[in-house]
Amino acid sequence: DVKVTQSSRYLVKRTGEKVFLECVQDMDHENMFWYRQDPGLGLRLIYFSYDVKMKEKGDIPEGYSVSREKKERFSLILESASTNQTSMYLCASSGQNTGELFFGEGSRLTVL
Amino acid sequence: GENVEQHPSTLSVQEGDSAVIKCTYSDSASNYFPWYKQELGKRPQLIIDIRSNVGEKKDQRIAVTLNKTAKHFSLHITETQPEDSAVYFCAGRSFQKLVFGTGTRLLVSP
């Protein structure tokens, strides 16, 4: 059974703080993704990675960065959190030749 | 880049009725169109998908149709049940990026 684990389910941070969201998958998947989910806006792609140390911008990368030092781990970094980054963040992974995304349970971030 | 539009945003049906959710996409290079179901408080999960070389696919009570010429695809759920109540997302894939629609909240009333 594929498992995508996000380190924190709920976080509360202050404006200007640096925030790390960690994601680990155990299926040796090449591709990993970070989405944010907001009501009425669906799932919007922030960044994705198709290999170790590789990263590609998604549709809303501003204010975020990512790190993929190991195949199983993909981190999302908010260098200076702002209130408009309050959201649900979903990590996902997929294999090289399959389309199915396997999602983590999500990290709900509140920035005060 | 790809843009996926999804309608309706909410859909209420009686148990046993059919439900149809429609999506359009913009990138003619998109070749893969999955549908995800997200129950309240849970992660999205794939329920069915279709590739661009196929016009229709069925899996028990759910089916997906694809019209490449018109660039639209639809999810059909027959004999709806209360456990079908959830948010459904369509998506299109172009160059490894999966772009999602804004979601449809389906409510099935007993």
mmCIF file with all atom_site columns, C-alpha atoms in Angstrom:
data_model
loop_
_atom_site.group_PDB
_atom_site.id
_atom_site.type_symbol
_atom_site.label_atom_id
_atom_site.label_alt_id
_atom_site.label_comp_id
_atom_site.label_asym_id
_atom_site.label_entity_id
_atom_site.label_seq_id
_atom_site.pdbx_PDB_ins_code
_atom_site.Cartn_x
_atom_site.Cartn_y
_atom_site.Cartn_z
_atom_site.occupancy
_atom_site.B_iso_or_equiv
_atom_site.pdbx_formal_charge
_atom_site.auth_seq_id
_atom_site.auth_comp_id
_atom_site.auth_asym_id
_atom_site.auth_atom_id
_atom_site.pdbx_PDB_model_num
ATOM 1   C CA . ASP A 1 1   ? 0.000   0.000  0.000   1.00 0.00 ? 1   ASP A CA 1
ATOM 2   C CA . VAL A 1 2   ? 1.431   3.347  -1.053  1.00 0.00 ? 2   VAL A CA 1
ATOM 3   C CA . LYS A 1 3   ? 2.054   5.676  1.785   1.00 0.00 ? 3   LYS A CA 1
ATOM 4   C CA . VAL A 1 4   ? 2.639   9.401  1.541   1.00 0.00 ? 4   VAL A CA 1
ATOM 5   C CA . THR A 1 5   ? 3.278   10.930 4.919   1.00 0.00 ? 5   THR A CA 1
ATOM 6   C CA . GLN A 1 6   ? 3.211   14.610 5.741   1.00 0.00 ? 6   GLN A CA 1
ATOM 7   C CA . SER A 1 7   ? 5.024   15.504 8.924   1.00 0.00 ? 7   SER A CA 1
ATOM 8   C CA . SER A 1 8   ? 2.508   17.958 10.371  1.00 0.00 ? 8   SER A CA 1
ATOM 9   C CA . ARG A 1 9   ? -1.276  17.832 10.155  1.00 0.00 ? 9   ARG A CA 1
ATOM 10  C CA . TYR A 1 10  ? -1.812  21.249 11.740  1.00 0.00 ? 10  TYR A CA 1
ATOM 11  C CA . LEU A 1 11  ? 0.538   24.205 12.095  1.00 0.00 ? 11  LEU A CA 1
ATOM 12  C CA . VAL A 1 12  ? 0.051   27.728 13.375  1.00 0.00 ? 12  VAL A CA 1
ATOM 13  C CA . LYS A 1 13  ? 2.762   30.239 12.490  1.00 0.00 ? 13  LYS A CA 1
ATOM 14  C CA . ARG A 1 14  ? 3.274   33.977 12.717  1.00 0.00 ? 14  ARG A CA 1
ATOM 15  C CA . THR A 1 15  ? 3.737   36.310 9.770   1.00 0.00 ? 15  THR A CA 1
ATOM 16  C CA . GLY A 1 16  ? 7.387   36.392 8.712   1.00 0.00 ? 16  GLY A CA 1
ATOM 17  C CA . GLU A 1 17  ? 8.289   33.009 10.158  1.00 0.00 ? 17  GLU A CA 1
ATOM 18  C CA . LYS A 1 18  ? 10.055  30.399 8.074   1.00 0.00 ? 18  LYS A CA 1
ATOM 19  C CA . VAL A 1 19  ? 7.946   27.283 7.621   1.00 0.00 ? 19  VAL A CA 1
ATOM 20  C CA . PHE A 1 20  ? 9.007   23.792 6.554   1.00 0.00 ? 20  PHE A CA 1
ATOM 21  C CA . LEU A 1 21  ? 6.500   21.210 5.373   1.00 0.00 ? 21  LEU A CA 1
ATOM 22  C CA . GLU A 1 22  ? 7.933   17.740 4.983   1.00 0.00 ? 22  GLU A CA 1
ATOM 23  C CA . CYS A 1 23  ? 6.657   14.904 2.828   1.00 0.00 ? 23  CYS A CA 1
ATOM 24  C CA . VAL A 1 24  ? 7.947   11.344 2.606   1.00 0.00 ? 24  VAL A CA 1
ATOM 25  C CA . GLN A 1 25  ? 6.793   8.549  0.282   1.00 0.00 ? 25  GLN A CA 1
ATOM 26  C CA . ASP A 1 26  ? 7.687   4.884  0.548   1.00 0.00 ? 26  ASP A CA 1
ATOM 27  C CA . MET A 1 27  ? 7.001   3.613  -2.976  1.00 0.00 ? 27  MET A CA 1
ATOM 28  C CA . ASP A 1 28  ? 10.210  4.704  -4.718  1.00 0.00 ? 28  ASP A CA 1
ATOM 29  C CA . HIS A 1 29  ? 8.215   7.140  -6.848  1.00 0.00 ? 29  HIS A CA 1
ATOM 30  C CA . GLU A 1 30  ? 10.138  9.442  -9.157  1.00 0.00 ? 30  GLU A CA 1
ATOM 31  C CA . ASN A 1 31  ? 7.605   12.277 -9.189  1.00 0.00 ? 31  ASN A CA 1
ATOM 32  C CA . MET A 1 32  ? 6.552   14.361 -6.202  1.00 0.00 ? 32  MET A CA 1
ATOM 33  C CA . PHE A 1 33  ? 4.232   17.345 -6.018  1.00 0.00 ? 33  PHE A CA 1
ATOM 34  C CA . TRP A 1 34  ? 3.067   20.066 -3.686  1.00 0.00 ? 34  TRP A CA 1
ATOM 35  C CA . TYR A 1 35  ? -0.456  21.454 -4.081  1.00 0.00 ? 35  TYR A CA 1
ATOM 36  C CA . ARG A 1 36  ? -2.442  23.902 -2.025  1.00 0.00 ? 36  ARG A CA 1
ATOM 37  C CA . GLN A 1 37  ? -6.180  23.474 -1.640  1.00 0.00 ? 37  GLN A CA 1
ATOM 38  C CA . ASP A 1 38  ? -8.486  26.422 -1.060  1.00 0.00 ? 38  ASP A CA 1
ATOM 39  C CA . PRO A 1 39  ? -12.306 26.448 -1.144  1.00 0.00 ? 39  PRO A CA 1
ATOM 40  C CA . GLY A 1 40  ? -13.601 27.247 -4.610  1.00 0.00 ? 40  GLY A CA 1
ATOM 41  C CA . LEU A 1 41  ? -10.126 27.160 -6.128  1.00 0.00 ? 41  LEU A CA 1
ATOM 42  C CA . GLY A 1 42  ? -9.505  23.432 -6.199  1.00 0.00 ? 42  GLY A CA 1
ATOM 43  C CA . LEU A 1 43  ? -5.994  22.029 -6.079  1.00 0.00 ? 43  LEU A CA 1
ATOM 44  C CA . ARG A 1 44  ? -3.319  24.355 -7.383  1.00 0.00 ? 44  ARG A CA 1
ATOM 45  C CA . LEU A 1 45  ? 0.188   23.133 -8.163  1.00 0.00 ? 45  LEU A CA 1
ATOM 46  C CA . ILE A 1 46  ? 2.987   24.957 -6.359  1.00 0.00 ? 46  ILE A CA 1
ATOM 47  C CA . TYR A 1 47  ? 6.077   22.938 -7.337  1.00 0.00 ? 47  TYR A CA 1
ATOM 48  C CA . PHE A 1 48  ? 6.893   19.482 -8.548  1.00 0.00 ? 48  PHE A CA 1
ATOM 49  C CA . SER A 1 49  ? 9.973   17.327 -8.907  1.00 0.00 ? 49  SER A CA 1
ATOM 50  C CA . TYR A 1 50  ? 10.617  14.430 -11.267 1.00 0.00 ? 50  TYR A CA 1
ATOM 51  C CA . ASP A 1 51  ? 14.002  13.442 -9.891  1.00 0.00 ? 51  ASP A CA 1
ATOM 52  C CA . VAL A 1 52  ? 16.336  14.024 -6.978  1.00 0.00 ? 52  VAL A CA 1
ATOM 53  C CA . LYS A 1 53  ? 17.622  17.608 -6.889  1.00 0.00 ? 53  LYS A CA 1
ATOM 54  C CA . MET A 1 54  ? 15.290  18.543 -9.758  1.00 0.00 ? 54  MET A CA 1
ATOM 55  C CA . LYS A 1 55  ? 12.413  20.959 -9.325  1.00 0.00 ? 55  LYS A CA 1
ATOM 56  C CA . GLU A 1 56  ? 9.914   22.636 -11.597 1.00 0.00 ? 56  GLU A CA 1
ATOM 57  C CA . LYS A 1 57  ? 7.611   25.545 -10.912 1.00 0.00 ? 57  LYS A CA 1
ATOM 58  C CA . GLY A 1 58  ? 3.931   24.869 -10.919 1.00 0.00 ? 58  GLY A CA 1
ATOM 59  C CA . ASP A 1 59  ? 1.185   27.421 -11.379 1.00 0.00 ? 59  ASP A CA 1
ATOM 60  C CA . ILE A 1 60  ? 1.616   29.364 -8.108  1.00 0.00 ? 60  ILE A CA 1
ATOM 61  C CA . PRO A 1 61  ? 5.290   29.159 -7.022  1.00 0.00 ? 61  PRO A CA 1
ATOM 62  C CA . GLU A 1 62  ? 5.597   32.713 -5.682  1.00 0.00 ? 62  GLU A CA 1
ATOM 63  C CA . GLY A 1 63  ? 6.500   32.793 -2.007  1.00 0.00 ? 63  GLY A CA 1
ATOM 64  C CA . TYR A 1 64  ? 7.521   29.131 -1.931  1.00 0.00 ? 64  TYR A CA 1
ATOM 65  C CA . SER A 1 65  ? 10.608  27.044 -2.535  1.00 0.00 ? 65  SER A CA 1
ATOM 66  C CA . VAL A 1 66  ? 11.231  23.300 -2.439  1.00 0.00 ? 66  VAL A CA 1
ATOM 67  C CA . SER A 1 67  ? 13.999  20.860 -1.727  1.00 0.00 ? 67  SER A CA 1
ATOM 68  C CA . ARG A 1 68  ? 14.474  17.284 -2.901  1.00 0.00 ? 68  ARG A CA 1
ATOM 69  C CA . GLU A 1 69  ? 17.758  15.953 -1.566  1.00 0.00 ? 69  GLU A CA 1
ATOM 70  C CA . LYS A 1 70  ? 16.558  12.342 -1.413  1.00 0.00 ? 70  LYS A CA 1
ATOM 71  C CA . LYS A 1 71  ? 14.177  10.473 -3.677  1.00 0.00 ? 71  LYS A CA 1
ATOM 72  C CA . GLU A 1 72  ? 11.657  9.750  -0.942  1.00 0.00 ? 72  GLU A CA 1
ATOM 73  C CA . ARG A 1 73  ? 11.518  13.245 0.565   1.00 0.00 ? 73  ARG A CA 1
ATOM 74  C CA . PHE A 1 74  ? 10.139  16.496 -0.841  1.00 0.00 ? 74  PHE A CA 1
ATOM 75  C CA . SER A 1 75  ? 10.037  19.587 1.316   1.00 0.00 ? 75  SER A CA 1
ATOM 76  C CA . LEU A 1 76  ? 8.058   22.777 0.851   1.00 0.00 ? 76  LEU A CA 1
ATOM 77  C CA . ILE A 1 77  ? 9.542   25.938 2.335   1.00 0.00 ? 77  ILE A CA 1
ATOM 78  C CA . LEU A 1 78  ? 7.856   29.230 3.036   1.00 0.00 ? 78  LEU A CA 1
ATOM 79  C CA . GLU A 1 79  ? 10.770  31.625 3.547   1.00 0.00 ? 79  GLU A CA 1
ATOM 80  C CA . SER A 1 80  ? 8.620   34.320 5.151   1.00 0.00 ? 80  SER A CA 1
ATOM 81  C CA . ALA A 1 81  ? 5.074   33.208 5.831   1.00 0.00 ? 81  ALA A CA 1
ATOM 82  C CA . SER A 1 82  ? 2.237   35.585 5.045   1.00 0.00 ? 82  SER A CA 1
ATOM 83  C CA . THR A 1 83  ? -1.440  35.462 5.956   1.00 0.00 ? 83  THR A CA 1
ATOM 84  C CA . ASN A 1 84  ? -2.435  34.691 2.353   1.00 0.00 ? 84  ASN A CA 1
ATOM 85  C CA . GLN A 1 85  ? -0.521  31.443 2.647   1.00 0.00 ? 85  GLN A CA 1
ATOM 86  C CA . THR A 1 86  ? -3.023  30.124 5.161   1.00 0.00 ? 86  THR A CA 1
ATOM 87  C CA . SER A 1 87  ? -4.255  27.004 3.405   1.00 0.00 ? 87  SER A CA 1
ATOM 88  C CA . MET A 1 88  ? -4.337  23.218 3.228   1.00 0.00 ? 88  MET A CA 1
ATOM 89  C CA . TYR A 1 89  ? -1.138  21.868 1.672   1.00 0.00 ? 89  TYR A CA 1
ATOM 90  C CA . LEU A 1 90  ? -1.203  18.478 -0.024  1.00 0.00 ? 90  LEU A CA 1
ATOM 91  C CA . CYS A 1 91  ? 1.836   16.475 -1.039  1.00 0.00 ? 91  CYS A CA 1
ATOM 92  C CA . ALA A 1 92  ? 1.535   13.755 -3.680  1.00 0.00 ? 92  ALA A CA 1
ATOM 93  C CA . SER A 1 93  ? 3.723   11.269 -5.510  1.00 0.00 ? 93  SER A CA 1
ATOM 94  C CA . SER A 1 94  ? 3.483   9.196  -8.669  1.00 0.00 ? 94  SER A CA 1
ATOM 95  C CA . GLY A 1 95  ? 5.548   6.647  -10.539 1.00 0.00 ? 95  GLY A CA 1
ATOM 96  C CA . GLN A 1 96  ? 7.461   7.414  -13.720 1.00 0.00 ? 96  GLN A CA 1
ATOM 97  C CA . ASN A 1 97  ? 5.065   5.665  -16.076 1.00 0.00 ? 97  ASN A CA 1
ATOM 98  C CA . THR A 1 98  ? 1.795   5.877  -14.209 1.00 0.00 ? 98  THR A CA 1
ATOM 99  C CA . GLY A 1 99  ? -0.513  8.821  -13.924 1.00 0.00 ? 99  GLY A CA 1
ATOM 100 C CA . GLU A 1 100 ? -2.086  8.147  -10.546 1.00 0.00 ? 100 GLU A CA 1
ATOM 101 C CA . LEU A 1 101 ? -1.227  10.586 -7.797  1.00 0.00 ? 101 LEU A CA 1
ATOM 102 C CA . PHE A 1 102 ? -1.082  9.308  -4.246  1.00 0.00 ? 102 PHE A CA 1
ATOM 103 C CA . PHE A 1 103 ? -1.793  12.078 -1.772  1.00 0.00 ? 103 PHE A CA 1
ATOM 104 C CA . GLY A 1 104 ? -0.754  12.638 1.791   1.00 0.00 ? 104 GLY A CA 1
ATOM 105 C CA . GLU A 1 105 ? -3.331  13.553 4.421   1.00 0.00 ? 105 GLU A CA 1
ATOM 106 C CA . GLY A 1 106 ? -2.547  17.233 4.126   1.00 0.00 ? 106 GLY A CA 1
ATOM 107 C CA . SER A 1 107 ? -1.054  19.915 6.345   1.00 0.00 ? 107 SER A CA 1
ATOM 108 C CA . ARG A 1 108 ? -3.365  22.697 7.430   1.00 0.00 ? 108 ARG A CA 1
ATOM 109 C CA . LEU A 1 109 ? -1.292  25.849 7.898   1.00 0.00 ? 109 LEU A CA 1
ATOM 110 C CA . THR A 1 110 ? -2.622  28.944 9.613   1.00 0.00 ? 110 THR A CA 1
ATOM 111 C CA . VAL A 1 111 ? -0.523  32.100 9.450   1.00 0.00 ? 111 VAL A CA 1
ATOM 112 C CA . LEU A 1 112 ? -1.473  34.757 11.993  1.00 0.00 ? 112 LEU A CA 1
ATOM 113 C CA . GLY B 2 1   ? -0.262  26.029 -20.003 1.00 0.00 ? 1   GLY B CA 1
ATOM 114 C CA . GLU B 2 2   ? -3.199  23.797 -19.260 1.00 0.00 ? 2   GLU B CA 1
ATOM 115 C CA . ASN B 2 3   ? -6.408  25.270 -17.873 1.00 0.00 ? 3   ASN B CA 1
ATOM 116 C CA . VAL B 2 4   ? -9.194  22.991 -16.654 1.00 0.00 ? 4   VAL B CA 1
ATOM 117 C CA . GLU B 2 5   ? -12.695 24.278 -15.975 1.00 0.00 ? 5   GLU B CA 1
ATOM 118 C CA . GLN B 2 6   ? -15.247 22.216 -14.057 1.00 0.00 ? 6   GLN B CA 1
ATOM 119 C CA . HIS B 2 7   ? -19.039 22.532 -13.733 1.00 0.00 ? 7   HIS B CA 1
ATOM 120 C CA . PRO B 2 8   ? -21.181 22.591 -11.726 1.00 0.00 ? 8   PRO B CA 1
ATOM 121 C CA . SER B 2 9   ? -19.580 23.669 -8.473  1.00 0.00 ? 9   SER B CA 1
ATOM 122 C CA . THR B 2 10  ? -22.347 21.981 -6.469  1.00 0.00 ? 10  THR B CA 1
ATOM 123 C CA . LEU B 2 11  ? -24.765 19.226 -7.426  1.00 0.00 ? 11  LEU B CA 1
ATOM 124 C CA . SER B 2 12  ? -27.612 17.819 -5.354  1.00 0.00 ? 12  SER B CA 1
ATOM 125 C CA . VAL B 2 13  ? -29.386 14.624 -6.390  1.00 0.00 ? 13  VAL B CA 1
ATOM 126 C CA . GLN B 2 14  ? -31.756 12.096 -4.862  1.00 0.00 ? 14  GLN B CA 1
ATOM 127 C CA . GLU B 2 15  ? -30.481 8.638  -4.106  1.00 0.00 ? 15  GLU B CA 1
ATOM 128 C CA . GLY B 2 16  ? -30.796 6.479  -7.200  1.00 0.00 ? 16  GLY B CA 1
ATOM 129 C CA . ASP B 2 17  ? -30.565 9.378  -9.643  1.00 0.00 ? 17  ASP B CA 1
ATOM 130 C CA . SER B 2 18  ? -27.659 9.891  -12.033 1.00 0.00 ? 18  SER B CA 1
ATOM 131 C CA . ALA B 2 19  ? -25.067 12.638 -11.653 1.00 0.00 ? 19  ALA B CA 1
ATOM 132 C CA . VAL B 2 20  ? -22.962 14.209 -14.386 1.00 0.00 ? 20  VAL B CA 1
ATOM 133 C CA . ILE B 2 21  ? -19.961 16.477 -13.880 1.00 0.00 ? 21  ILE B CA 1
ATOM 134 C CA . LYS B 2 22  ? -18.338 18.199 -16.854 1.00 0.00 ? 22  LYS B CA 1
ATOM 135 C CA . CYS B 2 23  ? -14.857 19.527 -17.477 1.00 0.00 ? 23  CYS B CA 1
ATOM 136 C CA . THR B 2 24  ? -13.173 21.348 -20.325 1.00 0.00 ? 24  THR B CA 1
ATOM 137 C CA . TYR B 2 25  ? -9.452  21.669 -20.960 1.00 0.00 ? 25  TYR B CA 1
ATOM 138 C CA . SER B 2 26  ? -7.375  24.038 -23.043 1.00 0.00 ? 26  SER B CA 1
ATOM 139 C CA . ASP B 2 27  ? -4.145  22.223 -23.952 1.00 0.00 ? 27  ASP B CA 1
ATOM 140 C CA . SER B 2 28  ? -4.568  19.931 -26.947 1.00 0.00 ? 28  SER B CA 1
ATOM 141 C CA . ALA B 2 29  ? -1.337  18.151 -25.892 1.00 0.00 ? 29  ALA B CA 1
ATOM 142 C CA . SER B 2 30  ? -3.007  16.854 -22.718 1.00 0.00 ? 30  SER B CA 1
ATOM 143 C CA . ASN B 2 31  ? -3.232  13.079 -22.873 1.00 0.00 ? 31  ASN B CA 1
ATOM 144 C CA . TYR B 2 32  ? -4.465  11.876 -19.505 1.00 0.00 ? 32  TYR B CA 1
ATOM 145 C CA . PHE B 2 33  ? -7.632  12.810 -17.618 1.00 0.00 ? 33  PHE B CA 1
ATOM 146 C CA . PRO B 2 34  ? -8.205  11.424 -14.123 1.00 0.00 ? 34  PRO B CA 1
ATOM 147 C CA . TRP B 2 35  ? -11.031 11.978 -11.684 1.00 0.00 ? 35  TRP B CA 1
ATOM 148 C CA . TYR B 2 36  ? -10.439 12.175 -7.948  1.00 0.00 ? 36  TYR B CA 1
ATOM 149 C CA . LYS B 2 37  ? -12.924 11.863 -5.096  1.00 0.00 ? 37  LYS B CA 1
ATOM 150 C CA . GLN B 2 38  ? -12.319 13.622 -1.805  1.00 0.00 ? 38  GLN B CA 1
ATOM 151 C CA . GLU B 2 39  ? -14.515 12.714 1.125   1.00 0.00 ? 39  GLU B CA 1
ATOM 152 C CA . LEU B 2 40  ? -14.841 15.160 3.966   1.00 0.00 ? 40  LEU B CA 1
ATOM 153 C CA . GLY B 2 41  ? -11.592 15.408 5.920   1.00 0.00 ? 41  GLY B CA 1
ATOM 154 C CA . LYS B 2 42  ? -9.800  12.868 3.752   1.00 0.00 ? 42  LYS B CA 1
ATOM 155 C CA . ARG B 2 43  ? -7.219  12.906 0.995   1.00 0.00 ? 43  ARG B CA 1
ATOM 156 C CA . PRO B 2 44  ? -8.220  12.887 -2.697  1.00 0.00 ? 44  PRO B CA 1
ATOM 157 C CA . GLN B 2 45  ? -8.228  9.421  -4.241  1.00 0.00 ? 45  GLN B CA 1
ATOM 158 C CA . LEU B 2 46  ? -8.319  8.354  -7.865  1.00 0.00 ? 46  LEU B CA 1
ATOM 159 C CA . ILE B 2 47  ? -11.632 6.799  -8.902  1.00 0.00 ? 47  ILE B CA 1
ATOM 160 C CA . ILE B 2 48  ? -11.285 6.543  -12.661 1.00 0.00 ? 48  ILE B CA 1
ATOM 161 C CA . ASP B 2 49  ? -9.097  7.869  -15.447 1.00 0.00 ? 49  ASP B CA 1
ATOM 162 C CA . ILE B 2 50  ? -9.044  7.972  -19.234 1.00 0.00 ? 50  ILE B CA 1
ATOM 163 C CA . ARG B 2 51  ? -6.293  8.433  -21.774 1.00 0.00 ? 51  ARG B CA 1
ATOM 164 C CA . SER B 2 52  ? -6.599  10.434 -24.953 1.00 0.00 ? 52  SER B CA 1
ATOM 165 C CA . ASN B 2 53  ? -6.726  7.394  -27.222 1.00 0.00 ? 53  ASN B CA 1
ATOM 166 C CA . VAL B 2 54  ? -9.975  6.182  -25.618 1.00 0.00 ? 54  VAL B CA 1
ATOM 167 C CA . GLY B 2 55  ? -13.445 7.729  -25.866 1.00 0.00 ? 55  GLY B CA 1
ATOM 168 C CA . GLU B 2 56  ? -15.160 6.087  -22.912 1.00 0.00 ? 56  GLU B CA 1
ATOM 169 C CA . LYS B 2 57  ? -14.328 3.991  -19.875 1.00 0.00 ? 57  LYS B CA 1
ATOM 170 C CA . LYS B 2 58  ? -16.622 2.366  -17.333 1.00 0.00 ? 58  LYS B CA 1
ATOM 171 C CA . ASP B 2 59  ? -16.117 0.909  -13.898 1.00 0.00 ? 59  ASP B CA 1
ATOM 172 C CA . GLN B 2 60  ? -19.320 -0.375 -12.326 1.00 0.00 ? 60  GLN B CA 1
ATOM 173 C CA . ARG B 2 61  ? -21.493 2.693  -11.578 1.00 0.00 ? 61  ARG B CA 1
ATOM 174 C CA . ILE B 2 62  ? -19.020 5.280  -12.802 1.00 0.00 ? 62  ILE B CA 1
ATOM 175 C CA . ALA B 2 63  ? -18.012 6.146  -16.342 1.00 0.00 ? 63  ALA B CA 1
ATOM 176 C CA . VAL B 2 64  ? -15.937 8.806  -18.010 1.00 0.00 ? 64  VAL B CA 1
ATOM 177 C CA . THR B 2 65  ? -16.313 10.082 -21.568 1.00 0.00 ? 65  THR B CA 1
ATOM 178 C CA . LEU B 2 66  ? -13.793 12.114 -23.526 1.00 0.00 ? 66  LEU B CA 1
ATOM 179 C CA . ASN B 2 67  ? -14.381 14.294 -26.575 1.00 0.00 ? 67  ASN B CA 1
ATOM 180 C CA . LYS B 2 68  ? -10.952 15.350 -27.843 1.00 0.00 ? 68  LYS B CA 1
ATOM 181 C CA . THR B 2 69  ? -12.315 17.509 -30.627 1.00 0.00 ? 69  THR B CA 1
ATOM 182 C CA . ALA B 2 70  ? -14.351 19.608 -28.234 1.00 0.00 ? 70  ALA B CA 1
ATOM 183 C CA . LYS B 2 71  ? -11.753 19.266 -25.449 1.00 0.00 ? 71  LYS B CA 1
ATOM 184 C CA . HIS B 2 72  ? -14.197 18.152 -22.821 1.00 0.00 ? 72  HIS B CA 1
ATOM 185 C CA . PHE B 2 73  ? -14.662 15.139 -20.609 1.00 0.00 ? 73  PHE B CA 1
ATOM 186 C CA . SER B 2 74  ? -17.368 14.120 -18.203 1.00 0.00 ? 74  SER B CA 1
ATOM 187 C CA . LEU B 2 75  ? -17.902 11.908 -15.164 1.00 0.00 ? 75  LEU B CA 1
ATOM 188 C CA . HIS B 2 76  ? -21.142 9.954  -15.002 1.00 0.00 ? 76  HIS B CA 1
ATOM 189 C CA . ILE B 2 77  ? -22.340 8.297  -11.800 1.00 0.00 ? 77  ILE B CA 1
ATOM 190 C CA . THR B 2 78  ? -25.426 6.107  -12.049 1.00 0.00 ? 78  THR B CA 1
ATOM 191 C CA . GLU B 2 79  ? -27.661 4.861  -9.229  1.00 0.00 ? 79  GLU B CA 1
ATOM 192 C CA . THR B 2 80  ? -26.145 7.314  -6.800  1.00 0.00 ? 80  THR B CA 1
ATOM 193 C CA . GLN B 2 81  ? -25.844 6.370  -3.139  1.00 0.00 ? 81  GLN B CA 1
ATOM 194 C CA . PRO B 2 82  ? -25.312 8.543  -0.034  1.00 0.00 ? 82  PRO B CA 1
ATOM 195 C CA . GLU B 2 83  ? -21.694 7.351  0.142   1.00 0.00 ? 83  GLU B CA 1
ATOM 196 C CA . ASP B 2 84  ? -21.098 9.015  -3.231  1.00 0.00 ? 84  ASP B CA 1
ATOM 197 C CA . SER B 2 85  ? -21.404 12.359 -1.447  1.00 0.00 ? 85  SER B CA 1
ATOM 198 C CA . ALA B 2 86  ? -17.996 14.031 -1.745  1.00 0.00 ? 86  ALA B CA 1
ATOM 199 C CA . VAL B 2 87  ? -16.048 16.612 -3.702  1.00 0.00 ? 87  VAL B CA 1
ATOM 200 C CA . TYR B 2 88  ? -15.000 15.415 -7.149  1.00 0.00 ? 88  TYR B CA 1
ATOM 201 C CA . PHE B 2 89  ? -12.056 16.881 -9.047  1.00 0.00 ? 89  PHE B CA 1
ATOM 202 C CA . CYS B 2 90  ? -11.258 16.433 -12.705 1.00 0.00 ? 90  CYS B CA 1
ATOM 203 C CA . ALA B 2 91  ? -7.731  16.968 -13.997 1.00 0.00 ? 91  ALA B CA 1
ATOM 204 C CA . GLY B 2 92  ? -5.738  17.105 -17.187 1.00 0.00 ? 92  GLY B CA 1
ATOM 205 C CA . ARG B 2 93  ? -2.094  16.241 -17.646 1.00 0.00 ? 93  ARG B CA 1
ATOM 206 C CA . SER B 2 94  ? 0.316   18.017 -19.931 1.00 0.00 ? 94  SER B CA 1
ATOM 207 C CA . PHE B 2 95  ? 4.105   17.510 -19.736 1.00 0.00 ? 95  PHE B CA 1
ATOM 208 C CA . GLN B 2 96  ? 4.078   15.762 -16.342 1.00 0.00 ? 96  GLN B CA 1
ATOM 209 C CA . LYS B 2 97  ? 1.953   18.485 -14.756 1.00 0.00 ? 97  LYS B CA 1
ATOM 210 C CA . LEU B 2 98  ? -1.484  17.522 -13.510 1.00 0.00 ? 98  LEU B CA 1
ATOM 211 C CA . VAL B 2 99  ? -3.820  20.525 -13.474 1.00 0.00 ? 99  VAL B CA 1
ATOM 212 C CA . PHE B 2 100 ? -7.047  20.196 -11.489 1.00 0.00 ? 100 PHE B CA 1
ATOM 213 C CA . GLY B 2 101 ? -10.459 21.700 -11.907 1.00 0.00 ? 101 GLY B CA 1
ATOM 214 C CA . THR B 2 102 ? -12.033 23.646 -9.060  1.00 0.00 ? 102 THR B CA 1
ATOM 215 C CA . GLY B 2 103 ? -14.121 20.732 -7.822  1.00 0.00 ? 103 GLY B CA 1
ATOM 216 C CA . THR B 2 104 ? -17.788 19.722 -7.650  1.00 0.00 ? 104 THR B CA 1
ATOM 217 C CA . ARG B 2 105 ? -19.478 19.101 -4.329  1.00 0.00 ? 105 ARG B CA 1
ATOM 218 C CA . LEU B 2 106 ? -21.952 16.253 -4.855  1.00 0.00 ? 106 LEU B CA 1
ATOM 219 C CA . LEU B 2 107 ? -24.649 15.727 -2.266  1.00 0.00 ? 107 LEU B CA 1
ATOM 220 C CA . VAL B 2 108 ? -26.768 12.587 -2.519  1.00 0.00 ? 108 VAL B CA 1
ATOM 221 C CA . SER B 2 109 ? -29.888 12.744 -0.371  1.00 0.00 ? 109 SER B CA 1
ATOM 222 C CA . PRO B 2 110 ? -31.542 9.537  0.853   1.00 0.00 ? 110 PRO B CA 1
#
